[in-house]
Tab-separated table of C-alpha atoms and ligand atoms in Angstrom:
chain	number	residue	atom	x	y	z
A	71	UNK	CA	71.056	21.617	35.607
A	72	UNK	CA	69.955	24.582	34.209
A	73	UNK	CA	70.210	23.515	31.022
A	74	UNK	CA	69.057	20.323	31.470
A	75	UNK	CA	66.044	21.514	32.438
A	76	UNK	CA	65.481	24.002	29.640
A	77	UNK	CA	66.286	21.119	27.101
A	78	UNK	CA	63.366	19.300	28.607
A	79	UNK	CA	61.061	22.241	28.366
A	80	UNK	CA	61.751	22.247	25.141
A	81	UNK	CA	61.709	18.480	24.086
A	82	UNK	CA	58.551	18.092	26.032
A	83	UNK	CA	56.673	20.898	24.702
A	84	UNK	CA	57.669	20.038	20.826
A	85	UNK	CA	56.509	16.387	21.690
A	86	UNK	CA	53.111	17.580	23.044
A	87	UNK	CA	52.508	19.518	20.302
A	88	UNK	CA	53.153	16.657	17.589
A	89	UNK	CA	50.914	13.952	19.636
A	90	UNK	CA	48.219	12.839	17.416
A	91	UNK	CA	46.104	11.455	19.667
A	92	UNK	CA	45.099	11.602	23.604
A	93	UNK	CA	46.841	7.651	24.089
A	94	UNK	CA	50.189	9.081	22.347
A	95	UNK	CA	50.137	12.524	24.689
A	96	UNK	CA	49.313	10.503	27.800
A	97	UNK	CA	52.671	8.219	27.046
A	98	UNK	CA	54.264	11.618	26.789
A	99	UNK	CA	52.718	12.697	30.551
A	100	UNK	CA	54.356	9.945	32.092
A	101	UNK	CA	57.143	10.042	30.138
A	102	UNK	CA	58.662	13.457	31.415
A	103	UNK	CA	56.554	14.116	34.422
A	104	UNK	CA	55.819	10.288	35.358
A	105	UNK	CA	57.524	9.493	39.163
A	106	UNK	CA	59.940	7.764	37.154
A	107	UNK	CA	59.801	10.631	34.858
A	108	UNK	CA	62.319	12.524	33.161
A	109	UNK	CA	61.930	15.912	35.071
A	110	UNK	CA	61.164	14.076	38.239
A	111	UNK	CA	64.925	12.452	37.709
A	112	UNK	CA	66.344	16.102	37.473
A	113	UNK	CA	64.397	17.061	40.285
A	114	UNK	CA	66.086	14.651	42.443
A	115	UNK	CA	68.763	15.734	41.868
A	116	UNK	CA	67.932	19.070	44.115
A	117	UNK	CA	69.375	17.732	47.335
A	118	UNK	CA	72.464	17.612	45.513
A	119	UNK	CA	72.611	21.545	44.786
A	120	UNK	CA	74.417	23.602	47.070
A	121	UNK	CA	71.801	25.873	49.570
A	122	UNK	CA	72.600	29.239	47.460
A	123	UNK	CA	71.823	27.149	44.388
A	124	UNK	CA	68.571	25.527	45.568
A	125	UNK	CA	66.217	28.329	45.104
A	126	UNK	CA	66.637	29.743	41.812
A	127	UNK	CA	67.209	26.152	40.574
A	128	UNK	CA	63.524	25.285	42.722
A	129	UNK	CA	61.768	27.942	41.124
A	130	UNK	CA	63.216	27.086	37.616
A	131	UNK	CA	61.931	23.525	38.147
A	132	UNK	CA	58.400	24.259	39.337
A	133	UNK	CA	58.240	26.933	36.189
A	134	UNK	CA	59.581	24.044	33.874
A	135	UNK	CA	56.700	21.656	35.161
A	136	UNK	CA	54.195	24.263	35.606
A	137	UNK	CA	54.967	24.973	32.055
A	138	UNK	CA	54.232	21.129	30.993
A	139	UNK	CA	51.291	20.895	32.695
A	140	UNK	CA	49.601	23.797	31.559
A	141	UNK	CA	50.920	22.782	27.748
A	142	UNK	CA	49.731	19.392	28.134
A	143	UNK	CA	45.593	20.626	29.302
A	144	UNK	CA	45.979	22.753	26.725
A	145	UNK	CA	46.609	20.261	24.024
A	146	UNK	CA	44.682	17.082	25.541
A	147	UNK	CA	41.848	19.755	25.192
A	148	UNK	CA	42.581	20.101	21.459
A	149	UNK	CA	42.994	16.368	21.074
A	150	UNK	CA	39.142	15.828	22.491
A	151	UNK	CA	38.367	18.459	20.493
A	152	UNK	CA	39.558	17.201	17.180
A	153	UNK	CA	38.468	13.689	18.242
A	154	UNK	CA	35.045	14.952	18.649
A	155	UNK	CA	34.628	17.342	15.587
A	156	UNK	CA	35.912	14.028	13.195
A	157	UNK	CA	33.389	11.407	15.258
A	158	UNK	CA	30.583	13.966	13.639
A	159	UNK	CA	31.784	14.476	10.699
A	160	UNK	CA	31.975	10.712	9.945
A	161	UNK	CA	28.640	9.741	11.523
A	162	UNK	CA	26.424	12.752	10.117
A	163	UNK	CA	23.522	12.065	8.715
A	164	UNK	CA	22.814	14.122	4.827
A	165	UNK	CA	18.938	14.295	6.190
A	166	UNK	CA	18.831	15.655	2.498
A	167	UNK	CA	19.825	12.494	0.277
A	168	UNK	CA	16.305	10.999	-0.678
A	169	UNK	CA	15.122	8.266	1.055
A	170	UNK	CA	14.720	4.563	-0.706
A	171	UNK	CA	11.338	4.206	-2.255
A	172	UNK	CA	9.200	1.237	-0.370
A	173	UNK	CA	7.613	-0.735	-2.995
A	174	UNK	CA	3.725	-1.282	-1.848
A	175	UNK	CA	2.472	-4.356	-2.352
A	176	UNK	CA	-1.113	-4.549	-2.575
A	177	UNK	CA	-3.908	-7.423	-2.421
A	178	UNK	CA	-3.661	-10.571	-4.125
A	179	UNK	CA	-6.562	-11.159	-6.742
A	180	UNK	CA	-7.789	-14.249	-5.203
A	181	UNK	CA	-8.109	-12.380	-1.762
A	182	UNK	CA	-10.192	-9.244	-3.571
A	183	UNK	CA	-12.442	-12.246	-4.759
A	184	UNK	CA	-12.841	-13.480	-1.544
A	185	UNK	CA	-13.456	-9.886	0.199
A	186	UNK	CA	-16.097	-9.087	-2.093
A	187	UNK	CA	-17.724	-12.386	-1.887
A	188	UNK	CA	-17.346	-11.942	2.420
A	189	UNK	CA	-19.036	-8.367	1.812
A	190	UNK	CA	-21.443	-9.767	-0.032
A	191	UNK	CA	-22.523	-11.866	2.683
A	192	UNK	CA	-21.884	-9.962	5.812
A	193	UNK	CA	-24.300	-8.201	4.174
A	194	UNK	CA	-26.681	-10.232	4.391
A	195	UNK	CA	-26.470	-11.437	8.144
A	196	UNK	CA	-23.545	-13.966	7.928
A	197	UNK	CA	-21.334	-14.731	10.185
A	198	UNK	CA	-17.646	-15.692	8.700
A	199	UNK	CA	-15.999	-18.531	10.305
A	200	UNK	CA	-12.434	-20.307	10.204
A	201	UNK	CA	-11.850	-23.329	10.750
A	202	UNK	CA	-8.633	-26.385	10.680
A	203	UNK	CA	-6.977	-27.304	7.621
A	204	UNK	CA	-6.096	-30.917	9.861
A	205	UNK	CA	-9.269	-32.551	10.384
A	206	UNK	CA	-10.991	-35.242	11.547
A	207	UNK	CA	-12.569	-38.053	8.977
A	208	UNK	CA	-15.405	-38.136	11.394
A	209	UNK	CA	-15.731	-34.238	10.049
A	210	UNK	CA	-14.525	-34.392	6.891
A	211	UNK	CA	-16.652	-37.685	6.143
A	212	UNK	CA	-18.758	-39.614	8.671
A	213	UNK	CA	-20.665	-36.783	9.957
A	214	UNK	CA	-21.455	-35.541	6.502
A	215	UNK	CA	-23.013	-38.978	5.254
A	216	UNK	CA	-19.831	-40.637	3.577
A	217	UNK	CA	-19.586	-43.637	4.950
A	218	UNK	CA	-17.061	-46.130	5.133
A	219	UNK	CA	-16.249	-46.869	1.830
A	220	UNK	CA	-17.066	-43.898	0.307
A	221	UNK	CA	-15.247	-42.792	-2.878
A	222	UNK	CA	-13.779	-39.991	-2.019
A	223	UNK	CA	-12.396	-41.150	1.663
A	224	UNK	CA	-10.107	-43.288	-1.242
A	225	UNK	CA	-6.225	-43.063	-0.398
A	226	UNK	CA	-5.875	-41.814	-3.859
A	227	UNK	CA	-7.393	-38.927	-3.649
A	228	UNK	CA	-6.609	-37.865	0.089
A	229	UNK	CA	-3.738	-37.428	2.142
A	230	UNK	CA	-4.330	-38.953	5.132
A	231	UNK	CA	-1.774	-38.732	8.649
A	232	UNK	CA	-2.242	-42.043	10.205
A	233	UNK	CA	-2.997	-45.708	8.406
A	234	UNK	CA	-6.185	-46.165	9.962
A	235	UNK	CA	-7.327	-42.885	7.844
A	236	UNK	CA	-8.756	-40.892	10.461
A	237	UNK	CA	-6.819	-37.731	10.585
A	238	UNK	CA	-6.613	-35.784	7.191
A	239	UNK	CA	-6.044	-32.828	5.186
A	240	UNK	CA	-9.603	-31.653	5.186
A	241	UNK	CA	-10.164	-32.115	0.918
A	242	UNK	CA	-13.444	-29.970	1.369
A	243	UNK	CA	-14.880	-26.650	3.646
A	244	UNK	CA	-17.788	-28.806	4.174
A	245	UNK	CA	-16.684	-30.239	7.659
A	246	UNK	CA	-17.019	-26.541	8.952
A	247	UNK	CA	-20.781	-26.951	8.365
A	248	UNK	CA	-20.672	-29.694	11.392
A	249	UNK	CA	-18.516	-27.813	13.187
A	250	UNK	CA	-21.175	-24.785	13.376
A	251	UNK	CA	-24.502	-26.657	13.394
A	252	UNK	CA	-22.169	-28.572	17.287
A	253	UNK	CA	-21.373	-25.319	18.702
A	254	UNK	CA	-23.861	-22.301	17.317
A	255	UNK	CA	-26.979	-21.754	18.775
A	256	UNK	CA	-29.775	-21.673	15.835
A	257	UNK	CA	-30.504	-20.177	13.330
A	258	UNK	CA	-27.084	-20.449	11.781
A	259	UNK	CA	-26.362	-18.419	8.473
A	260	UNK	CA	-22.337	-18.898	8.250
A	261	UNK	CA	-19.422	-19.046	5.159
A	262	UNK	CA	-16.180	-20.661	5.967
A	263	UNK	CA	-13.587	-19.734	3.787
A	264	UNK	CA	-10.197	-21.935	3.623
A	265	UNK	CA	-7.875	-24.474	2.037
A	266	UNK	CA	-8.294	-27.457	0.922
A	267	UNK	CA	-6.080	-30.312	-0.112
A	268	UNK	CA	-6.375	-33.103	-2.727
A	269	UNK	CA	-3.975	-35.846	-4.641
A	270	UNK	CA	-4.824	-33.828	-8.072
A	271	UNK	CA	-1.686	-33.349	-10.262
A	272	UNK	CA	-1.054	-29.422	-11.160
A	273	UNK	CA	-2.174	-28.134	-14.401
A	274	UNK	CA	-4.682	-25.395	-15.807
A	275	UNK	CA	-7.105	-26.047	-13.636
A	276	UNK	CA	-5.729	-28.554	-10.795
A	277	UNK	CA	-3.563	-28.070	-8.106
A	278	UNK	CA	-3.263	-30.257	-4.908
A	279	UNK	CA	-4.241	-27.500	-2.661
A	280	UNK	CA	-7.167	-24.756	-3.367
A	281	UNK	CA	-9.690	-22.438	-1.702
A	282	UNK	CA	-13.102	-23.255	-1.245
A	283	UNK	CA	-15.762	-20.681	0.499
A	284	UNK	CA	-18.594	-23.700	3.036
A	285	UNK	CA	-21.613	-21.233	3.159
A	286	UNK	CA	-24.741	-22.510	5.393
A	287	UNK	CA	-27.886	-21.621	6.344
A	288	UNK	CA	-30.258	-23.256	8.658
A	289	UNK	CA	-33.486	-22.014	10.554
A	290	UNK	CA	-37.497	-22.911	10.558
A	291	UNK	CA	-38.877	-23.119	7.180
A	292	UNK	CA	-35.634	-22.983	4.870
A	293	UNK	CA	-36.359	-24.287	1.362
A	294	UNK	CA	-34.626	-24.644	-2.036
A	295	UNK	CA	-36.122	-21.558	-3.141
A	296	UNK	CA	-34.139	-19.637	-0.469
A	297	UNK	CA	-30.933	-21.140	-1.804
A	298	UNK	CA	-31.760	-20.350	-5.648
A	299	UNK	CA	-32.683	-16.316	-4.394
A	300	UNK	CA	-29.345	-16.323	-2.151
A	301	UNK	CA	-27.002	-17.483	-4.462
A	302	UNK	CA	-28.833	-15.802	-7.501
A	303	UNK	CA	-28.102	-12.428	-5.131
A	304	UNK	CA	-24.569	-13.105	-4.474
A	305	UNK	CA	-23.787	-13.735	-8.619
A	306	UNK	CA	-25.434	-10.639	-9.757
A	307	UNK	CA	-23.561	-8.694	-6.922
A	308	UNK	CA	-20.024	-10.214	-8.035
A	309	UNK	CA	-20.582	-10.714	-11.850
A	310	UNK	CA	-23.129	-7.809	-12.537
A	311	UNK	CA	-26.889	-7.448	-12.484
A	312	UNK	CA	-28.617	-9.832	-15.293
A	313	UNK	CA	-25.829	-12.675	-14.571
A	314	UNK	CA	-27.985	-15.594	-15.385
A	315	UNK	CA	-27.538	-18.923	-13.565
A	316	UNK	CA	-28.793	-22.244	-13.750
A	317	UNK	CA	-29.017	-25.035	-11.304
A	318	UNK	CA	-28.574	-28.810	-12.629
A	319	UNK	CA	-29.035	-32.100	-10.687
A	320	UNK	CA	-26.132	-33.568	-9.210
A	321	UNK	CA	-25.047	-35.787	-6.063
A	322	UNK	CA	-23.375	-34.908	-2.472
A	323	UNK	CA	-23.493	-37.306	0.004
A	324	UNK	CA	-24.468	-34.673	2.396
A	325	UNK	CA	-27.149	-32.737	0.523
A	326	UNK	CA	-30.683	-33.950	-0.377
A	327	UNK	CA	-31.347	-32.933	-3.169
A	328	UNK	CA	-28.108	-31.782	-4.386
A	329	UNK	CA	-27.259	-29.120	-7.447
A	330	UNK	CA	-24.271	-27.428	-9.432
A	331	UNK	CA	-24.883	-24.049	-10.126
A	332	UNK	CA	-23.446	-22.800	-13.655
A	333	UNK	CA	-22.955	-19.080	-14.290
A	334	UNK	CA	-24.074	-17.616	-18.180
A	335	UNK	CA	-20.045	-17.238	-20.065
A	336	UNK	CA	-19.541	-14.200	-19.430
A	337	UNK	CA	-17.263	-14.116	-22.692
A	338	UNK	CA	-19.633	-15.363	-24.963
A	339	UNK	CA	-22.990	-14.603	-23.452
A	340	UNK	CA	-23.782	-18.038	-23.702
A	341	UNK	CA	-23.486	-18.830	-27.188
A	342	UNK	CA	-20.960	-21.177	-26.649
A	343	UNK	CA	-16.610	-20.088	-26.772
A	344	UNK	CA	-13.036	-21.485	-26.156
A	345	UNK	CA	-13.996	-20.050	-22.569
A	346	UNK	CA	-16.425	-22.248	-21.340
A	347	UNK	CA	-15.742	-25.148	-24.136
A	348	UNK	CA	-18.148	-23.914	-25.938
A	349	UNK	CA	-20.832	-25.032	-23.012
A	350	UNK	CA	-22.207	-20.969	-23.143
A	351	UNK	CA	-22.181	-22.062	-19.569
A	352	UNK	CA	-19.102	-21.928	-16.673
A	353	UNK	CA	-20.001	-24.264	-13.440
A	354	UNK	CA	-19.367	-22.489	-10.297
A	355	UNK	CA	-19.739	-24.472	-6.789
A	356	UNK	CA	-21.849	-27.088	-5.897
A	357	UNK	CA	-25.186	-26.796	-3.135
A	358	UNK	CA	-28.028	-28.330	-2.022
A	359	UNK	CA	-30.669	-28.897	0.809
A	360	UNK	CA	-29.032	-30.067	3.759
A	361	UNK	CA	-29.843	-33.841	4.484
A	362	UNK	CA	-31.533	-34.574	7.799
A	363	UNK	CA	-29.819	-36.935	8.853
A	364	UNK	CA	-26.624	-34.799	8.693
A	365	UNK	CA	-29.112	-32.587	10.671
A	366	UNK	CA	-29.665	-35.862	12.863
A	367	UNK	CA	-26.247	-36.870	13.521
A	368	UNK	CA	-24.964	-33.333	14.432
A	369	UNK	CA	-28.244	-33.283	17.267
A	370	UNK	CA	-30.348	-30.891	15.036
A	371	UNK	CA	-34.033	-32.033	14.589
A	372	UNK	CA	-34.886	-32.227	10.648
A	373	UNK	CA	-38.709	-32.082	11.498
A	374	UNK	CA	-38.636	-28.613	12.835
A	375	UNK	CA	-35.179	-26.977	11.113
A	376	UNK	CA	-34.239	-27.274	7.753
A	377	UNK	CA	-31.208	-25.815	5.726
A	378	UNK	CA	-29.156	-25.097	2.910
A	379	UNK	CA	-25.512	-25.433	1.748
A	380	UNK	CA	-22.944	-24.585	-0.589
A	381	UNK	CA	-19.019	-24.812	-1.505
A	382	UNK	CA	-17.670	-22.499	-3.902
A	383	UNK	CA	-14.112	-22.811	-5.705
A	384	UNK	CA	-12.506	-19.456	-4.479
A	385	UNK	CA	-9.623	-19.864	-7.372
A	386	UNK	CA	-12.249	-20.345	-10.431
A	387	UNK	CA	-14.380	-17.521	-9.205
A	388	UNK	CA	-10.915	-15.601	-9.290
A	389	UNK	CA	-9.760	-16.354	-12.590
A	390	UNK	CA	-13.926	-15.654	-14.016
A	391	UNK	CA	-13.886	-12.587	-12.321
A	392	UNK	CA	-10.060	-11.198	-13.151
A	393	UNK	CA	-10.474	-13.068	-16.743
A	394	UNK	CA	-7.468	-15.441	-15.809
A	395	UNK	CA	-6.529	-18.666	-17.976
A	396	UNK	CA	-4.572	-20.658	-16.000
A	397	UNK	CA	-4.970	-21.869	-12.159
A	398	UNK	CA	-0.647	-21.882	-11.923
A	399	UNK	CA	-0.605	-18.004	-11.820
A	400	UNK	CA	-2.365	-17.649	-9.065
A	401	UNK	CA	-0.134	-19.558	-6.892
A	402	UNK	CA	3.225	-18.662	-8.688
A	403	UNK	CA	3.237	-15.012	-7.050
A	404	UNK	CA	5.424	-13.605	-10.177
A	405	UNK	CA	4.995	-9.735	-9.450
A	406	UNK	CA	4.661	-9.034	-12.907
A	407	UNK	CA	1.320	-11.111	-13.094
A	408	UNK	CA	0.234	-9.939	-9.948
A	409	UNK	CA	0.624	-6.119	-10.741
A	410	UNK	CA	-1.930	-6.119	-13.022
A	411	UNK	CA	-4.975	-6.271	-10.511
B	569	LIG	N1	-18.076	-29.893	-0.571
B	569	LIG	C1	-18.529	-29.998	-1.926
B	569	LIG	C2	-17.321	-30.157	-2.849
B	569	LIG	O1	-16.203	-29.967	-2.417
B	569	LIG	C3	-19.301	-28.764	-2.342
B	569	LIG	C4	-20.602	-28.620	-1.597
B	569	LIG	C5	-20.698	-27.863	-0.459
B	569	LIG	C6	-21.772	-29.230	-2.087
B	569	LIG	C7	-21.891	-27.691	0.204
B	569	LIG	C8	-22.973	-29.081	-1.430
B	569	LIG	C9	-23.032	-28.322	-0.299
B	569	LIG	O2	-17.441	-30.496	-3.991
């Protein structure tokens, strides 16, 4: 027994020592001190000793397991330990490696247009509103004087939700002009900037949807000459002092009388270049005095208020004021075109 026992001391302890791990050592615990473990079995064996015998053999035993217990603490705690120390090794952190450069992205050019041109106005006292790219006919058209009928409520060039053409894509900012003079208490000086969407077929200077900027004005005594001093403002403050203009007669349903504004080329000076086909002159939105009975129809009385209004194309005034040929790269987003503003 004697021996027996000191072969297990030594078995165990070279088997603790080589387990590589704490699931390996704890097979180990319950295979030699386990109940049905291997020193257990020899300790069962007791009863069978003679009296004399017992002790020394008892001490032996409790020595032997002593022994394995105090080995196997010993190495569990190395185990931990070793598991530890390699779990931090292979999830530290080199706080020294540079970190991955974040490449900025910075404003689009049409959106620098349109912040200077909303400076440019807050400026002056005007309230910026938005407004919803699904709208109404009765906004988009009836309310601003085109009637049943009209050319432009044409299925060709809108694109309409429902066959009895009522709900739209709005094709103009103009609706937002109804939309203040129902709900804002007067006087009203407001731009709404947005999109707007029309059947055009994409090319230099087309694309099914584009930006417009609705500015309005109405109060007491408002006359063409306010509009012509406004907008003259607003083109020397975004094209440079001494920008000429000039205003030529044209037709909106909804404006009475009713006038395109050109700006002087500012390639050419107005002589006359590939720029503004050879014109010396590039158009730049469309205005006019307000008609009353838009005023009428929207429960504003034309004999005591009067007003002005005008829709700019936020693209063109982009490409004039970044020098940019052709309406596609605005919308295409290609980084390298982009970088350069
Ligand atoms: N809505 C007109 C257009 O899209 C522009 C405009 C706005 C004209 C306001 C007069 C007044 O062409």
């Amino acid at each position: 027994m004697k021996e027996q026992l000191a072969n297990i001391r030594a078995q165990a302890l070279a088997a603790f020592a080589a387990a590589a791990d704490s699931a390996q050592l704890d097979a180990l615990r319950v295979q030699y001190l386990g109940k049905k473990g291997e020193l257990t079995a020899v300790l069962k064996m007791m009863g069978k000793l003679s009296p004399e015998e017992r002790p020394a053999m008892g001490q032996l035993a409790n020595e032997v397991r002593a022994a394995l217990e105090q080995a196997l603490e010993e190495r569990s705690t190395a185990l931990e330990a070793a598991a530890l120390e390699k779990r931090l090794e292979d999830e530290a952190v080199d706080v020294t490696i540079p970190g991955k450069s974040v490449k900025l992205g910075h404003r689009h050019p049409m959106y620098i247009a349109l912040d200077e041109i909303k400076e440019i106005f807050i400026g002056m006292g005007f309230t910026v509103l938005d407004g919803p790219e699904i709208e109404l006919a009765t906004y988009n058209f009836d309310k601003l004087n085109a009637e049943e009928g009209h050319p432009s409520r044409d299925w060709s060039d809108t694109f309409y939700f429902d066959t009895d053409s009522r709900v739209m894509l709005r094709s103009q900012t103009s609706p937002m002009q109804v939309r203040a003079m129902e709900t804002m208490p007067l006087p009203i000086r407001i731009i709404a900037p947005g999109r707007v969407y029309r059947k055009d077929e994409v090319d230099a200077t087309h694309s099914p949807m584009f930006h417009q900027v609705e500015g309005m004005v109405i109060d007491k005594n408002v006359t063409m000459a306010d509009l012509k001093g406004t907008l003259n403002t607003v083109v020397e403050q975004l094209y440079g002092k001494g920008t000429k203009t000039r205003f030529r007669p044209h037709h909106f349903p909804f404006t009475e009388p009713s006038c395109e504004m050109d700006v002087q080329c500012h390639k050419c000076g107005g002589v006359g270049c590939p720029t503004c086909k050879g014109e010396g002159w590039i158009e730049l939105l469309g205005a006019g005095m307000i008609h009353p009975h838009v005023l009428e129809m929207s429960g504003i009385d034309p004999n005591v208020y009067s007003g002005w209004a005008f829709g700019i194309g936020l693209e063109r005034t982009a490409m004039r004021r970044f020098k940019i040929a052709d309406l596609r790269l605005i919308f295409e987003n290609d980084v390298r075109f982009l970088e350069q503003f």
